[in-house]
Coordinates of C-alpha atoms and ligand atoms in Angstrom, one line a residue:
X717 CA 104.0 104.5 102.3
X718 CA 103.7 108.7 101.1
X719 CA 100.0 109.5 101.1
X720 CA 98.6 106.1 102.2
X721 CA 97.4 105.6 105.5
X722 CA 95.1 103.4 108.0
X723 CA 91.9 104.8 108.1
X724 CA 89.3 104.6 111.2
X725 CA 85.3 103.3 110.8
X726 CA 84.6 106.8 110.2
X727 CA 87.4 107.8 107.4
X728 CA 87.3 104.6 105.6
X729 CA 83.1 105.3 104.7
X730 CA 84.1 108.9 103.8
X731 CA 86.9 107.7 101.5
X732 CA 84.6 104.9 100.3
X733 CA 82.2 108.1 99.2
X734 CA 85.4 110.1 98.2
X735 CA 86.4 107.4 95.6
X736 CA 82.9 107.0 94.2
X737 CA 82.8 110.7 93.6
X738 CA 85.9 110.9 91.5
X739 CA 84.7 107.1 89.1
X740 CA 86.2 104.3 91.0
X741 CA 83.8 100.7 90.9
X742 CA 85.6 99.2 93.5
X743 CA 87.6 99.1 96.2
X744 CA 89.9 96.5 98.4
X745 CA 89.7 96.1 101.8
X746 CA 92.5 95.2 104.4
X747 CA 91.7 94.8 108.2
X748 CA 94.3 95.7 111.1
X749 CA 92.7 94.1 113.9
X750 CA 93.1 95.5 118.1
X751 CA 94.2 91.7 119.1
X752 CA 96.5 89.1 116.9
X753 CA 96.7 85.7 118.2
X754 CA 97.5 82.6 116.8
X755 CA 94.0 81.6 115.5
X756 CA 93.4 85.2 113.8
X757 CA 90.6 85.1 115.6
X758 CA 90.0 88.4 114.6
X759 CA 89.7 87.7 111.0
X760 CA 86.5 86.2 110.7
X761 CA 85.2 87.8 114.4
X762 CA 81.1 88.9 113.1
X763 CA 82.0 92.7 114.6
X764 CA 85.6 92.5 113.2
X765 CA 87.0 95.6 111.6
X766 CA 86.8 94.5 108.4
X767 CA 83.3 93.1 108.6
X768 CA 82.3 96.8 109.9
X769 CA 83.9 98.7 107.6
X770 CA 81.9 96.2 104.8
X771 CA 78.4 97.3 106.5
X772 CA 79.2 100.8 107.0
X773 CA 80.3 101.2 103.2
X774 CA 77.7 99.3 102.0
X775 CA 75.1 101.7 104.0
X776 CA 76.7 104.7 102.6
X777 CA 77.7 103.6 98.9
X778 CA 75.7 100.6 98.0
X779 CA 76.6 101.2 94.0
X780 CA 80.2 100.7 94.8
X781 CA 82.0 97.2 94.7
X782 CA 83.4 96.0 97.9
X783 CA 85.8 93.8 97.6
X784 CA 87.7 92.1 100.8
X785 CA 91.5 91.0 101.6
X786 CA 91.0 87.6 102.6
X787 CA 94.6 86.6 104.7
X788 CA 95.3 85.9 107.8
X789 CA 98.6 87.7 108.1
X790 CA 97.2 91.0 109.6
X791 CA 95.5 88.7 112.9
X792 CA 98.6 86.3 113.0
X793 CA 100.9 87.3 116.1
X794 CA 103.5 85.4 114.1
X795 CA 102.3 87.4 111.0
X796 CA 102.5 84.0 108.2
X797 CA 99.5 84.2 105.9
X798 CA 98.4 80.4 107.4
X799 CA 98.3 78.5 110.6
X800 CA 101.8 77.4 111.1
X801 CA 103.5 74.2 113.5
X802 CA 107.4 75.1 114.3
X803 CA 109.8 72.8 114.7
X804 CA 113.0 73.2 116.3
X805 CA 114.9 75.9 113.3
X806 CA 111.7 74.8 111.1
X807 CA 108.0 76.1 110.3
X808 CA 105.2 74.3 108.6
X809 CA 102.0 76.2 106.9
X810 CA 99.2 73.9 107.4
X811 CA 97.6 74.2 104.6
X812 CA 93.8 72.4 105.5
X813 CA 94.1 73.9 108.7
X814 CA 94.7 77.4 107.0
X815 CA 92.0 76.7 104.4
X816 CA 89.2 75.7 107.6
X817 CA 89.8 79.6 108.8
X818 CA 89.9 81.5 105.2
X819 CA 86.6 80.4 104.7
X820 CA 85.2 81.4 107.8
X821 CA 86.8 84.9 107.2
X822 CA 84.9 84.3 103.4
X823 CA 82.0 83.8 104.9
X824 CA 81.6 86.6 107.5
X825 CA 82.9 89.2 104.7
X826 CA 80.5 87.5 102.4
X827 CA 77.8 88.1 105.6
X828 CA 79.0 91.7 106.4
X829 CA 78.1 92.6 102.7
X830 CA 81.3 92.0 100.6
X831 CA 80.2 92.0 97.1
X832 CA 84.0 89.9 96.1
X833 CA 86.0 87.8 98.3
X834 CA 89.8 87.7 97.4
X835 CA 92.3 85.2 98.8
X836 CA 95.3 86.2 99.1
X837 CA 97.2 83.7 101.0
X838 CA 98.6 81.1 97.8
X839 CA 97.2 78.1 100.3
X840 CA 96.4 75.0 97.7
X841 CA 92.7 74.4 97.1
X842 CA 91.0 77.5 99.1
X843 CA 89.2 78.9 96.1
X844 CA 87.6 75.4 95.6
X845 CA 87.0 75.0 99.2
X846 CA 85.1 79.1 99.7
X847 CA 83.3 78.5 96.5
X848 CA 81.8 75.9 98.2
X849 CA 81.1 77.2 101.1
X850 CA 79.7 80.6 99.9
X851 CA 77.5 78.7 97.7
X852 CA 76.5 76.5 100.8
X853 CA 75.8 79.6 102.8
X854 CA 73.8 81.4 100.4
X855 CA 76.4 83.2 98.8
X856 CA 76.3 82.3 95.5
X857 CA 76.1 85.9 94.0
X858 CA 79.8 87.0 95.5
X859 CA 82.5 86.5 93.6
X860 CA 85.6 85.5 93.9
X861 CA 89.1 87.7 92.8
X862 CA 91.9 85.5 93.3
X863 CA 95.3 86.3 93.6
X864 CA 96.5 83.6 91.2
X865 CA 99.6 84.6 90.5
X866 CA 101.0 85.7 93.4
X867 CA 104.6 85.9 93.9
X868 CA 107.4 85.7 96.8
X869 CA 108.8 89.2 95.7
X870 CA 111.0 92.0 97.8
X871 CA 108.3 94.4 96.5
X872 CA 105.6 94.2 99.5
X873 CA 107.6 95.4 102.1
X874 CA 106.2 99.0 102.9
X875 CA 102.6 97.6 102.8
X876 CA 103.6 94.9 105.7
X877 CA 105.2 97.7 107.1
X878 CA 101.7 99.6 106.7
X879 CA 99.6 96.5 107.8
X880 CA 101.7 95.4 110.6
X881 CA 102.2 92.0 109.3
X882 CA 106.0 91.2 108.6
X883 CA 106.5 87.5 109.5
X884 CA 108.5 86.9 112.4
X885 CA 110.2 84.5 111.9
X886 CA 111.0 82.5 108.0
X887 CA 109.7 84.2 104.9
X888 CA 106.7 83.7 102.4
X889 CA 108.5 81.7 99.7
X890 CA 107.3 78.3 101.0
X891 CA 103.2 79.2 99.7
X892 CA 104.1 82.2 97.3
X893 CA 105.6 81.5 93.8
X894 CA 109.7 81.0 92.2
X895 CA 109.5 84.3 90.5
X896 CA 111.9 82.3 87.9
X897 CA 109.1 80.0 87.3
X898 CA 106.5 81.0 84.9
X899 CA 104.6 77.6 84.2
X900 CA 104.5 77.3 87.6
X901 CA 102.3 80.4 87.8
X902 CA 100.5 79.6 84.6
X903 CA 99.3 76.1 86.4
X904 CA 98.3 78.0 89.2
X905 CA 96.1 80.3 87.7
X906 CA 94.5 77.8 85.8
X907 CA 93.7 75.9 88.8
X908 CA 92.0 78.7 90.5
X909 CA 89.8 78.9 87.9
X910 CA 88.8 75.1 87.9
X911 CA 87.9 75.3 91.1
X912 CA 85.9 78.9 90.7
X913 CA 87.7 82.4 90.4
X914 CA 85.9 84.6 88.8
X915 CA 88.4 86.8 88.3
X916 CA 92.2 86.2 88.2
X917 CA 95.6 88.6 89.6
X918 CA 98.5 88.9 88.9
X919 CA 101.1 90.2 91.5
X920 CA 103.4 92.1 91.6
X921 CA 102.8 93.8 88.3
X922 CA 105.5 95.6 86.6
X923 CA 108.0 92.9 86.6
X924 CA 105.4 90.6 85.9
X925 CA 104.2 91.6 82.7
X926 CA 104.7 88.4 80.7
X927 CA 102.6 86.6 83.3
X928 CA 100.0 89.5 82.9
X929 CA 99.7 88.5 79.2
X930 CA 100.1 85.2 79.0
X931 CA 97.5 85.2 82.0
X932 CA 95.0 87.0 80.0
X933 CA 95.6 85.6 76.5
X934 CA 95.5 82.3 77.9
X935 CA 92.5 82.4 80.1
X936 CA 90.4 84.9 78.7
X937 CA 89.3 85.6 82.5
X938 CA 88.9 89.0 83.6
X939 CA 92.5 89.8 84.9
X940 CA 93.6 91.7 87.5
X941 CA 97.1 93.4 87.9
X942 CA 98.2 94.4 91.4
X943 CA 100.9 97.4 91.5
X944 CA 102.0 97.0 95.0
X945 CA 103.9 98.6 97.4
X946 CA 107.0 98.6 97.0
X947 CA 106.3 99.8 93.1
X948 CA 104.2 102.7 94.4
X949 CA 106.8 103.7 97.3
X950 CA 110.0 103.3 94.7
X951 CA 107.9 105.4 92.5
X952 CA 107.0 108.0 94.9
X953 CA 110.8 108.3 95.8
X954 CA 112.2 109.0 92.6
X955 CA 109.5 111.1 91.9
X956 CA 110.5 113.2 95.5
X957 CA 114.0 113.0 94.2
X958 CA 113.0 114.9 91.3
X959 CA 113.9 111.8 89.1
X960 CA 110.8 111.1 87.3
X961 CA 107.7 113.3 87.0
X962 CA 104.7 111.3 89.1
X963 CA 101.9 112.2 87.0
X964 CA 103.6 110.9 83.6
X965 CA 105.4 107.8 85.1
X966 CA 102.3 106.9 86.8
X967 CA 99.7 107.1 83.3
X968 CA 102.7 105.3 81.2
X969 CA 103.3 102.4 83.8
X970 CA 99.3 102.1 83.8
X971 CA 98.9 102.3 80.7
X972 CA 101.9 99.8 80.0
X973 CA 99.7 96.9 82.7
X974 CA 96.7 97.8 80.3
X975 CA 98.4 97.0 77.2
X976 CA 99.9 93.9 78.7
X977 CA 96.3 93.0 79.1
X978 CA 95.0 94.1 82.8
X979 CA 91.1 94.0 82.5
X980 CA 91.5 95.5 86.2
X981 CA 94.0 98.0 88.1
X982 CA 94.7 97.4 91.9
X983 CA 96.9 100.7 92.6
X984 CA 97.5 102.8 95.7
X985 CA 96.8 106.0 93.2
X986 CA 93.8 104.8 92.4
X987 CA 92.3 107.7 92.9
X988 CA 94.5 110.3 91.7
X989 CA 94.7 108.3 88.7
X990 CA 91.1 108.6 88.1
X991 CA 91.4 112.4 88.3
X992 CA 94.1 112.6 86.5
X993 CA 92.5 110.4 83.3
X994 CA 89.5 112.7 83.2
X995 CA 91.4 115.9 83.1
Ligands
PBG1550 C1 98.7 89.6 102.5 C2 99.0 90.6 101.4 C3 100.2 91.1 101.1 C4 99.9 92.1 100.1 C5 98.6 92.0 99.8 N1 98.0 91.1 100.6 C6 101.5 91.0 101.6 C7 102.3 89.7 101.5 O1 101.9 88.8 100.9 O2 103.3 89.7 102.2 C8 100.9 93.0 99.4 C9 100.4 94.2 98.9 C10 101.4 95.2 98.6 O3 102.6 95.0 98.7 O4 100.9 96.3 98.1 N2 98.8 88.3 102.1
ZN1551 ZN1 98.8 87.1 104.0

């Protein structure tokens, strides 16, 4: 991914500082641990890198929002978002299983200083299941940004490319959604929030749109649109190309996710586009 990169301890709190500096709230955290293994141990480990990151932003830039990735994908040596059984050509997600670890990675974010949690794995009942348990541990003031709406889609290969995390064996589309089914997605979303997001995404974006405002109309929940990888890098390309001009293309598609009712922008340019929108 052009201009996107894994940051250290040290980078990431400068970056944190950089993105305050130029009007960013928040930001979204994704951990790429030393060890994978078949537990992701490493995701809810107390000096995991994602929980150090948390403190060491939080030190720096208390005012800004932290908000943490909460998958297993990037700790998996198999690289599936859940706990998975194989058998013989076949692989099974466990879903309760899965669920038993998210929150423990919930909780030690929450713990580390996270001000959001945000599940990202599709697993049935987790937002039910960390509400609980934040509000059990003394959590009850972080929130919870819930990728809804999330579906199987050829557009996040650079960023498992990025975060090392490509399954290695069978794909998502057994726990992420039929892209050609858009009740299915409505019925998911308005589950989450049943059982406690406070805020709801919608993912990919761009081809997504109706979701996006159906989503918000619907719900009235703040809603969240995640541009992801693979828009960003097909972007960037044409743009290198000399196709499109970045700067416009970029301030017309986010402007276009705003219109189709995104309370809330998840975007690698994040932070160009805040420079650019004050200019
Ligand atoms: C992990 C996760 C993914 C993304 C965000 N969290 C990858 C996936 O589901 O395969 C994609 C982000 C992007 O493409 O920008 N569950
Ligand atoms: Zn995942």
């Amino acid at each position: 991914m052009p201009g996107v990169f894994q940051l250290s301890l040290k980078e990431i709190v400068d970056d944190a500082q950089r993105a305050q500096d130029v009007g960013l709230q928040a930001v979204l955290l994704f951990g790429i641990p030393e060890r994978k293994d078949e537990q992701a141990s490493s995701a809810y480990a107390e000096n995991g890198v994602v929980q150090k990151a948390l403190q060491a932003i939080k030190g720096k830039c208390p005012g800004l929002i932290a908000i943490t990735d909460v998958c297993l994908c990037e700790y998996m040596s198999h690289g599936h978002c859940g706990v998975t059984r194989v058998d013989g050509d076949h692989f099974h997600v466990l879903n309760d299983e899965t669920v038993e670890l998210l929150i423990k990675t919930a909780l030690s974010h929450a713990a580390a200083g996270a001000d959001l949690v945000a599940p990202s794995d599709m697993m049935d009942g987790r937002i039910g299941a960390i509400r609980n348990a934040l509000d059990a541990g003394g959590f009850d003031q972080t929130g919870i940004m819930s990728y809804a709406a999330k579906f199987a889609s050829a557009f996040y290969g650079p960023f498992r490319e990025a975060a090392e995390s490509p399954p290695q064996f069978g794909d998502r589309r057994s726990y992420q959604l039929d892209y050609a089914n858009a009740d299915e997605a409505l019925r998911e979303v308005a589950l989450d929030i049943d059982e406690g997001a406070d805020i709801v995404m919608v993912k990919p974006a761009l081809p997504y749109i109706d979701i996006l405002w159906r989503v918000h109309e619907r719900f009235k929940k703040p809603t969240a649109a995640y541009h992801v990888s693979g828009e960003y890098a097909m972007l960037k390309a044409a743009a290198e190309k000399g196709i499109v001009e970045e700067r416009v293309a970029v301030i017309e598609i986010m402007t276009a996710l705003r219109r189709a009712g995104a309370d809330i922008i998840i975007t690698y340019w994040a932070r160009e586009l805040a420079k650019w929108l004050r200019e």
